[in-house]
mmCIF file of C-alpha atoms in Angstrom:
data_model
loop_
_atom_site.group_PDB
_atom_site.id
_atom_site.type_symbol
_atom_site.label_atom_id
_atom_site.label_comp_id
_atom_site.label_asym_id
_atom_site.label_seq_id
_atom_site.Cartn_x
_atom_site.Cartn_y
_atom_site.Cartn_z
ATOM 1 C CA UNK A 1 -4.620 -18.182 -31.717
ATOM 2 C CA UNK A 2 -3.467 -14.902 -30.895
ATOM 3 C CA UNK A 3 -6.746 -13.840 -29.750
ATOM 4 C CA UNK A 4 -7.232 -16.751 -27.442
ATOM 5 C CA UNK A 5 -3.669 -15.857 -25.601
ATOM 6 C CA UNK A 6 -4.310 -12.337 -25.596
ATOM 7 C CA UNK A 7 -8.170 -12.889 -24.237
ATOM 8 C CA UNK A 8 -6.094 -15.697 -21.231
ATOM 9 C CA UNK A 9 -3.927 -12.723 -20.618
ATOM 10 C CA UNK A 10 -6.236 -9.954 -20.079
ATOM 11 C CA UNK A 11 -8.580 -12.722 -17.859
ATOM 12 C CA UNK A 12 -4.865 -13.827 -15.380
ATOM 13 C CA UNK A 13 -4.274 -9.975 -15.620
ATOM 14 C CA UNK A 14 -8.499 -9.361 -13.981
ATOM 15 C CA UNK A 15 -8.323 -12.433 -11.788
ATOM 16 C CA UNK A 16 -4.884 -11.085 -10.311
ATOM 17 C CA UNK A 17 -6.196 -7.661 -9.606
ATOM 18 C CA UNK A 18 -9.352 -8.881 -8.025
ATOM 19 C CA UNK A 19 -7.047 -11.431 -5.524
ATOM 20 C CA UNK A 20 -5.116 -7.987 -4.829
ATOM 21 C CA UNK A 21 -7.781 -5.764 -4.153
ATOM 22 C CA UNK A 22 -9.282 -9.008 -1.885
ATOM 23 C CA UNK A 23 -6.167 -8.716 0.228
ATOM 24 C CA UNK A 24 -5.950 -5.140 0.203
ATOM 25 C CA UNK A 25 -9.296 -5.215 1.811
ATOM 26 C CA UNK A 26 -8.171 -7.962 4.194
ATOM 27 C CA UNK A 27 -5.518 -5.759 5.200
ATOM 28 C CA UNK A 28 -7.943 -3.060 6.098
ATOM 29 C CA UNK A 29 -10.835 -4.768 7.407
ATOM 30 C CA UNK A 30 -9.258 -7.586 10.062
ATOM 31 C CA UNK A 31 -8.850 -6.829 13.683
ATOM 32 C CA UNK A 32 -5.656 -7.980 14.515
ATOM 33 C CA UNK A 33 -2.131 -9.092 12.600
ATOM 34 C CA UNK A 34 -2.450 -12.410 12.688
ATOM 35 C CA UNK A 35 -5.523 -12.080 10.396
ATOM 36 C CA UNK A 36 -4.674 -9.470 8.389
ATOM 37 C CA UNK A 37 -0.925 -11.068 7.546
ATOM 38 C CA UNK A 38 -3.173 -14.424 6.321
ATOM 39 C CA UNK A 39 -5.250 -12.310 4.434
ATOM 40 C CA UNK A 40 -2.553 -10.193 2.669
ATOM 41 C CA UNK A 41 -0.007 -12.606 1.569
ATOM 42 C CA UNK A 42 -2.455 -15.704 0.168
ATOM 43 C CA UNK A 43 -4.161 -13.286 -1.617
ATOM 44 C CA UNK A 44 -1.073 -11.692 -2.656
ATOM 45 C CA UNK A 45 0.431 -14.547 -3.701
ATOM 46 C CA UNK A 46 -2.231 -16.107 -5.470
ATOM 47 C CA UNK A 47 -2.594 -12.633 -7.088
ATOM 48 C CA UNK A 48 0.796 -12.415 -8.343
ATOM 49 C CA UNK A 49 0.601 -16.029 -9.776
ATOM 50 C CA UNK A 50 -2.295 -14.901 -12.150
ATOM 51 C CA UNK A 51 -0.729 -11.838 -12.932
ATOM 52 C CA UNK A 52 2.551 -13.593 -13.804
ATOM 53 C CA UNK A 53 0.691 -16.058 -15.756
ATOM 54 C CA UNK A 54 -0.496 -13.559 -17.732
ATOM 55 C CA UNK A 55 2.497 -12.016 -18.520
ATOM 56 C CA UNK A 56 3.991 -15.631 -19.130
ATOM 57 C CA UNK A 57 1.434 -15.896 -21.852
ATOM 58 C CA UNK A 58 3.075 -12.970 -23.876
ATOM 59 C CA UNK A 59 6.558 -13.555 -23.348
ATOM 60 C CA UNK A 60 8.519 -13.568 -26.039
ATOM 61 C CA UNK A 61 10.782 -15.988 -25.274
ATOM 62 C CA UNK A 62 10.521 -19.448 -22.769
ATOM 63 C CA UNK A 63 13.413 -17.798 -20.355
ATOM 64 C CA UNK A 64 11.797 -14.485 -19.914
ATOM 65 C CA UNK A 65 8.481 -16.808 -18.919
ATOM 66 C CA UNK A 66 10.721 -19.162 -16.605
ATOM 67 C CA UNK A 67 12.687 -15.524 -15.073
ATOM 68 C CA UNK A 68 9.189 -14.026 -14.811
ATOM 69 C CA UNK A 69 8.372 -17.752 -12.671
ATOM 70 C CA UNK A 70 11.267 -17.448 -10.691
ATOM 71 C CA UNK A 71 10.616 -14.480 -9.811
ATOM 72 C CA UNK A 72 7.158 -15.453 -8.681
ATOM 73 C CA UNK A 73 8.697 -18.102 -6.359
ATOM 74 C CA UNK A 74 11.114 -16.013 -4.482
ATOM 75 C CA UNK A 75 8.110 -13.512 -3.663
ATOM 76 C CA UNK A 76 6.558 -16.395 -2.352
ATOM 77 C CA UNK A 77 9.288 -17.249 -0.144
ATOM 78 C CA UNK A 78 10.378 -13.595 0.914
ATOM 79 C CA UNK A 79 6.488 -13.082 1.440
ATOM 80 C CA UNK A 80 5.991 -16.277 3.984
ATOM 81 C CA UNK A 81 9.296 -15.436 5.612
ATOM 82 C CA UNK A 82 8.846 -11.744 6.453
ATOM 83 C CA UNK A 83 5.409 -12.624 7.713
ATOM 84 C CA UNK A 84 6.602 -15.573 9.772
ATOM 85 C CA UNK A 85 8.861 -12.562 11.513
ATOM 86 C CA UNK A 86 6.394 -10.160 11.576
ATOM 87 C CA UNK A 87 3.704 -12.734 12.916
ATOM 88 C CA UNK A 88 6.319 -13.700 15.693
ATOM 89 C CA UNK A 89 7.257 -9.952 16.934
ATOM 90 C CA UNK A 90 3.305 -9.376 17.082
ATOM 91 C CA UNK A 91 2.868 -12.566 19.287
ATOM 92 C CA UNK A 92 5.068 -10.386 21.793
ATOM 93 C CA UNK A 93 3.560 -6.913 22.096
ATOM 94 C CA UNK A 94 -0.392 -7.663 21.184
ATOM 95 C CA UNK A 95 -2.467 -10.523 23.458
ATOM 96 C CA UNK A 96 -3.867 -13.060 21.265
ATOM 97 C CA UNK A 97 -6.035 -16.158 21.992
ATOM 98 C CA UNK A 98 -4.774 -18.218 24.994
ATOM 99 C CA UNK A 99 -5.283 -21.756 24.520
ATOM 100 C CA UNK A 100 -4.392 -23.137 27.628
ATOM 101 C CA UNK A 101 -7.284 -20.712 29.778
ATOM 102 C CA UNK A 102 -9.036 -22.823 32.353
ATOM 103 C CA UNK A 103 -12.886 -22.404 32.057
ATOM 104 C CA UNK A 104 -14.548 -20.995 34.833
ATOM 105 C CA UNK A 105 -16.503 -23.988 36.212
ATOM 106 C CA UNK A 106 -20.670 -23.680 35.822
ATOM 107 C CA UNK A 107 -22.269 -23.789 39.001
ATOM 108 C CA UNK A 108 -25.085 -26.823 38.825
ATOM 109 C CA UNK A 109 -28.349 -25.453 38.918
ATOM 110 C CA UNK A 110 -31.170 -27.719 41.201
ATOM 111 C CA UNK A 111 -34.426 -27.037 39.137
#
């Protein structure tokens, strides 16, 4: 049985790096903020899940597991907050998308 946990571990522990290094590119490779906040803090998020999985897996007691959760969930919630702020200070100093924009109307062609 120990085996099996430590083989889960070392696969949450992987899975977690490779949903880091995902956003890390994210964060390099999108244009604007918008796109690169989305990018960093799913991936981050979902990275830190598998990674504190992993640890949970090896705990040696069921409150270090649940602290090790908790933990997990307030980085969630700091992490969607702080980009919420950051997302709406961008929306002020860089143009985005309009939705509102009136086409320019298509002349008819007579063929």
């Amino acid at each position: 049985m120990s085996f099996l946990r430590d083989l889960l571990t070392v696969l949450f522990l992987l899975v977690g790096a490779g949903f880091f290094t995902a956003g890390t590119i994210g964060l390099i490779r999108f244009p604007d903020v918008r796109s690169r906040l989305h990018a960093l803090t799913k991936a981050d998020g979902l990275g830190l899940g598998f990674i504190v999985f992993g640890v949970v897996l090896q705990a040696p007691s069921a409150a270090v597991g649940a602290l090790a959760v908790f933990a997990w969930v307030a980085t969630l919630a700091a992490a969607s907050a702080s980009a919420r702020v950051i997302a709406s200070r961008a929306a002020h100093r860089e143009p985005g998308p309009r939705r509102h924009q009136r086409r320019e109307a298509v002349p008819d062609v007579d063929g």
